[in-house]
Amino acid sequence: MSASPPPSSSSAPPVSQKAFHVSWDQFHRDARALAWRLSASGPFSSMIAVTRGGLVPAAIVARELDLRLIDTFCVTSYVAEGVQGEVTVLKGVAAEIAAGAGAGVLVVDDLADTGATVKQIRALLPKAHIATVYAKPLGGPLVDTYVTEVSQDTWIYFPWDLGLSFQAPIADARR
Ligand SMILES: O=P(O)(O)OC[C@H]1O[C@H](OP(=O)(O)OP(=O)(O)O)[C@H](O)[C@@H]1O
Ligand SMILES: O=c1[nH]c(=O)c2nc[nH]c2[nH]1
Ligand SMILES: [Mg+2]
């Protein structure tokens, strides 16, 4: 799968140079690995999935940790690949879950990049346990648990954003 170079913008974080393509199988394994790590933390009474990317790992982690009370925190910030706009909260969390500043609440997202999204969640729920599958150096220190770190100049391509496509033989590039 080839990656088109991301667009640049003066307000954007460092333009990604590298591409990390994640298959469904790999994502499932990494989300399970996150659940294994989280099983040593907690216990958690409820979960918050950070939409949209957090919905997929949240389902996998909830299944592994037998969590059934799940809310969403609906937020968006990236307007295009590598181009971050304002972090906009479209929907907060239910009062009963937010009660107690998030104590006993597990928050799950697919990744922490600049950490802007995690900062929003931390401000709302300072006692929550925030977990992501992947993290970049700026976001990783703000997260309580993650599985794999990639460099800041790597763009992660998630399986729900990918499709199968023809690959030209390597020899073609040398002609
Ligand atoms: O650490 P940050 O720089 O805040 O970036 C990480 C966030 O960006 C992406 O979400 P996005 O806002 O693009 O929305 P999506 O989940 O709907 O794709 C990703 O799913 C994280 O939630
Ligand atoms: O698909 C994505 N890959 C990334 O690396 C990333 N960083 C922020 N938002 C992102 N979305
Ligand atoms: Mg997201």
Tab-separated table of C-alpha atoms and ligand atoms in Angstrom:
chain	number	residue	atom	x	y	z
A	1	MET	CA	0.000	0.000	0.000
A	2	SER	CA	1.627	3.276	-0.948
A	3	ALA	CA	1.140	6.461	1.027
A	4	SER	CA	0.614	9.758	-0.683
A	5	PRO	CA	2.658	12.519	0.934
A	6	PRO	CA	0.569	14.437	3.452
A	7	PRO	CA	-0.324	18.046	2.703
A	8	SER	CA	1.583	20.678	4.635
A	9	SER	CA	0.080	23.592	6.522
A	10	SER	CA	1.601	26.406	8.554
A	11	SER	CA	-0.635	25.465	11.536
A	12	ALA	CA	0.027	21.752	11.177
A	13	PRO	CA	2.204	19.556	13.409
A	14	PRO	CA	5.456	18.302	11.839
A	15	VAL	CA	4.627	16.913	8.404
A	16	SER	CA	4.733	13.114	8.491
A	17	GLN	CA	7.608	11.586	6.581
A	18	LYS	CA	6.989	7.950	7.361
A	19	ALA	CA	3.973	5.710	7.023
A	20	PHE	CA	2.968	2.926	9.420
A	21	HIS	CA	0.240	0.765	7.870
A	22	VAL	CA	-1.777	-1.292	10.332
A	23	SER	CA	-3.806	-4.322	9.219
A	24	TRP	CA	-7.003	-5.459	10.974
A	25	ASP	CA	-5.123	-8.451	12.333
A	26	GLN	CA	-2.311	-6.305	13.683
A	27	PHE	CA	-4.753	-3.835	15.204
A	28	HIS	CA	-6.661	-6.638	16.932
A	29	ARG	CA	-3.420	-8.021	18.381
A	30	ASP	CA	-2.297	-4.572	19.561
A	31	ALA	CA	-5.695	-3.773	21.101
A	32	ARG	CA	-5.609	-7.156	22.892
A	33	ALA	CA	-2.106	-6.344	24.145
A	34	LEU	CA	-3.509	-3.080	25.496
A	35	ALA	CA	-6.250	-5.027	27.284
A	36	TRP	CA	-3.628	-7.325	28.846
A	37	ARG	CA	-1.769	-4.304	30.211
A	38	LEU	CA	-4.977	-2.722	31.468
A	39	SER	CA	-6.005	-5.910	33.235
A	40	ALA	CA	-3.238	-5.159	35.744
A	41	SER	CA	-4.729	-1.687	36.382
A	42	GLY	CA	-8.215	-0.759	37.465
A	43	PRO	CA	-10.667	-2.175	38.343
A	44	PHE	CA	-12.761	-0.113	35.949
A	45	SER	CA	-16.478	0.425	36.381
A	46	SER	CA	-17.086	1.995	32.985
A	47	MET	CA	-15.447	2.941	29.726
A	48	ILE	CA	-15.425	5.967	27.464
A	49	ALA	CA	-14.623	5.496	23.778
A	50	VAL	CA	-13.161	8.578	22.099
A	51	THR	CA	-14.862	8.799	18.723
A	52	ARG	CA	-14.338	7.866	16.139
A	53	GLY	CA	-10.964	6.126	16.195
A	54	GLY	CA	-11.378	4.944	19.784
A	55	LEU	CA	-14.568	3.017	18.989
A	56	VAL	CA	-12.698	0.055	17.514
A	57	PRO	CA	-10.161	-0.563	20.309
A	58	ALA	CA	-12.876	0.220	22.882
A	59	ALA	CA	-14.984	-2.688	21.602
A	60	ILE	CA	-12.008	-5.056	21.763
A	61	VAL	CA	-10.854	-3.911	25.216
A	62	ALA	CA	-14.415	-3.954	26.596
A	63	ARG	CA	-14.817	-7.538	25.438
A	64	GLU	CA	-11.549	-8.589	27.076
A	65	LEU	CA	-12.146	-6.773	30.382
A	66	ASP	CA	-15.889	-7.535	30.471
A	67	LEU	CA	-16.898	-3.871	30.607
A	68	ARG	CA	-20.533	-3.202	29.674
A	69	LEU	CA	-21.134	0.410	30.690
A	70	ILE	CA	-19.714	2.371	27.760
A	71	ASP	CA	-20.147	6.009	26.806
A	72	THR	CA	-18.634	8.098	24.024
A	73	PHE	CA	-16.640	11.316	24.092
A	74	CYS	CA	-17.173	12.793	20.654
A	75	VAL	CA	-14.291	14.999	19.582
A	76	THR	CA	-12.589	15.911	16.351
A	77	SER	CA	-9.496	17.856	15.437
A	78	TYR	CA	-7.808	16.614	12.265
A	79	VAL	CA	-9.199	18.253	9.137
A	80	ALA	CA	-6.902	16.288	6.811
A	81	GLU	CA	-3.972	13.924	7.078
A	82	GLY	CA	-1.345	15.650	9.203
A	83	VAL	CA	-3.381	18.857	9.449
A	84	GLN	CA	-4.770	19.540	12.907
A	85	GLY	CA	-7.472	22.114	13.535
A	86	GLU	CA	-9.047	23.157	16.828
A	87	VAL	CA	-10.050	20.298	19.108
A	88	THR	CA	-13.855	20.471	18.973
A	89	VAL	CA	-15.960	18.608	21.519
A	90	LEU	CA	-19.212	17.509	19.860
A	91	LYS	CA	-20.544	15.545	22.843
A	92	GLY	CA	-19.288	15.186	26.409
A	93	VAL	CA	-19.866	12.224	28.712
A	94	ALA	CA	-22.885	11.284	30.829
A	95	ALA	CA	-23.032	12.927	34.255
A	96	GLU	CA	-23.038	9.580	36.077
A	97	ILE	CA	-19.824	8.569	34.322
A	98	ALA	CA	-18.167	11.957	34.754
A	99	ALA	CA	-19.052	11.915	38.467
A	100	GLY	CA	-16.022	11.557	40.717
A	101	ALA	CA	-13.755	13.247	38.176
A	102	GLY	CA	-13.534	9.996	36.238
A	103	ALA	CA	-12.283	7.738	39.048
A	104	GLY	CA	-12.683	4.120	37.919
A	105	VAL	CA	-13.310	5.194	34.332
A	106	LEU	CA	-11.228	3.811	31.478
A	107	VAL	CA	-10.889	6.105	28.444
A	108	VAL	CA	-9.815	4.438	25.188
A	109	ASP	CA	-8.568	6.022	21.971
A	110	ASP	CA	-6.664	4.687	18.989
A	111	LEU	CA	-3.669	6.969	19.408
A	112	ALA	CA	-2.163	10.019	21.061
A	113	ASP	CA	-0.321	12.198	18.557
A	114	THR	CA	0.275	15.771	19.778
A	115	GLY	CA	-1.672	14.958	22.953
A	116	ALA	CA	-4.265	17.698	22.317
A	117	THR	CA	-7.184	15.253	22.545
A	118	VAL	CA	-5.822	13.623	25.698
A	119	LYS	CA	-5.421	17.062	27.308
A	120	GLN	CA	-9.126	17.769	26.706
A	121	ILE	CA	-10.089	14.483	28.346
A	122	ARG	CA	-7.694	14.977	31.255
A	123	ALA	CA	-9.195	18.415	31.946
A	124	LEU	CA	-12.687	16.898	32.056
A	125	LEU	CA	-11.815	13.676	33.888
A	126	PRO	CA	-8.550	14.157	35.831
A	127	LYS	CA	-8.864	10.795	37.648
A	128	ALA	CA	-9.690	8.683	34.601
A	129	HIS	CA	-7.248	6.111	33.241
A	130	ILE	CA	-6.467	7.106	29.645
A	131	ALA	CA	-5.300	4.354	27.303
A	132	THR	CA	-4.353	4.371	23.633
A	133	VAL	CA	-3.101	1.622	21.361
A	134	TYR	CA	-0.408	3.779	19.759
A	135	ALA	CA	1.399	6.914	20.858
A	136	LYS	CA	3.863	9.401	19.445
A	137	PRO	CA	6.506	11.099	21.639
A	138	LEU	CA	4.466	14.272	22.250
A	139	GLY	CA	1.337	12.392	23.291
A	140	GLY	CA	2.756	9.303	24.995
A	141	PRO	CA	3.773	10.953	28.292
A	142	LEU	CA	0.207	12.256	28.719
A	143	VAL	CA	-1.332	8.774	28.429
A	144	ASP	CA	-1.496	6.288	31.318
A	145	THR	CA	-1.130	3.139	29.200
A	146	TYR	CA	-0.261	2.508	25.553
A	147	VAL	CA	1.229	-0.369	23.592
A	148	THR	CA	3.438	0.864	20.754
A	149	GLU	CA	5.271	4.137	20.178
A	150	VAL	CA	6.057	5.453	16.704
A	151	SER	CA	8.098	8.528	15.869
A	152	GLN	CA	6.424	11.939	15.714
A	153	ASP	CA	6.972	12.151	11.959
A	154	THR	CA	5.130	8.878	11.318
A	155	TRP	CA	1.520	8.880	10.099
A	156	ILE	CA	-0.390	5.807	11.240
A	157	TYR	CA	-2.757	4.366	8.630
A	158	PHE	CA	-5.555	2.507	10.377
A	159	PRO	CA	-7.255	-0.494	8.732
A	160	TRP	CA	-10.637	1.269	8.509
A	161	ASP	CA	-8.989	3.940	6.336
A	162	LEU	CA	-7.308	1.442	3.996
A	163	GLY	CA	-8.314	-0.859	1.143
A	164	LEU	CA	-6.605	-3.434	-1.016
A	165	SER	CA	-4.930	-2.038	-4.104
A	166	PHE	CA	-2.565	-3.209	-6.816
A	167	GLN	CA	1.144	-2.988	-5.997
A	168	ALA	CA	3.551	-2.354	-8.858
A	169	PRO	CA	6.542	-4.754	-8.893
A	170	ILE	CA	9.638	-3.293	-7.246
A	171	ALA	CA	11.521	-3.772	-10.525
A	172	ASP	CA	9.171	-1.285	-12.236
A	173	ALA	CA	10.473	1.532	-10.069
A	174	ARG	CA	14.007	0.804	-11.305
A	175	ARG	CA	13.167	1.037	-14.996
B	1	LIG	O1	-3.103	13.597	20.025
B	1	LIG	P1	-3.842	14.358	18.995
B	1	LIG	O2	-2.951	15.265	18.186
B	1	LIG	O3	-5.037	15.063	19.544
B	1	LIG	O4	-4.354	13.310	17.897
B	1	LIG	C1	-4.968	12.085	18.219
B	1	LIG	C2	-6.429	12.099	17.875
B	1	LIG	O5	-6.589	12.392	16.463
B	1	LIG	C3	-7.385	11.404	15.850
B	1	LIG	O6	-8.751	11.703	15.952
B	1	LIG	P2	-9.477	12.743	14.978
B	1	LIG	O7	-9.678	14.030	15.716
B	1	LIG	O8	-8.750	12.850	13.686
B	1	LIG	O9	-10.911	12.123	14.717
B	1	LIG	P3	-11.348	10.622	14.379
B	1	LIG	O10	-11.054	9.796	15.591
B	1	LIG	O11	-12.796	10.742	14.112
B	1	LIG	O12	-10.553	10.160	13.189
B	1	LIG	C4	-7.102	10.166	16.666
B	1	LIG	O13	-8.184	9.223	16.552
B	1	LIG	C5	-7.006	10.705	18.075
B	1	LIG	O14	-8.273	10.806	18.685
B	2	LIG	O1	-5.155	8.125	11.030
B	2	LIG	C1	-4.458	8.871	11.763
B	2	LIG	N1	-3.110	8.655	11.866
B	2	LIG	C2	-2.291	9.424	12.635
B	2	LIG	O2	-1.063	9.200	12.715
B	2	LIG	C3	-2.919	10.491	13.335
B	2	LIG	N2	-2.449	11.464	14.168
B	2	LIG	C4	-3.506	12.188	14.532
B	2	LIG	N3	-4.635	11.731	13.963
B	2	LIG	C5	-4.305	10.666	13.217
B	2	LIG	N4	-5.068	9.872	12.439
B	3	MG	MG	-9.884	10.317	17.261
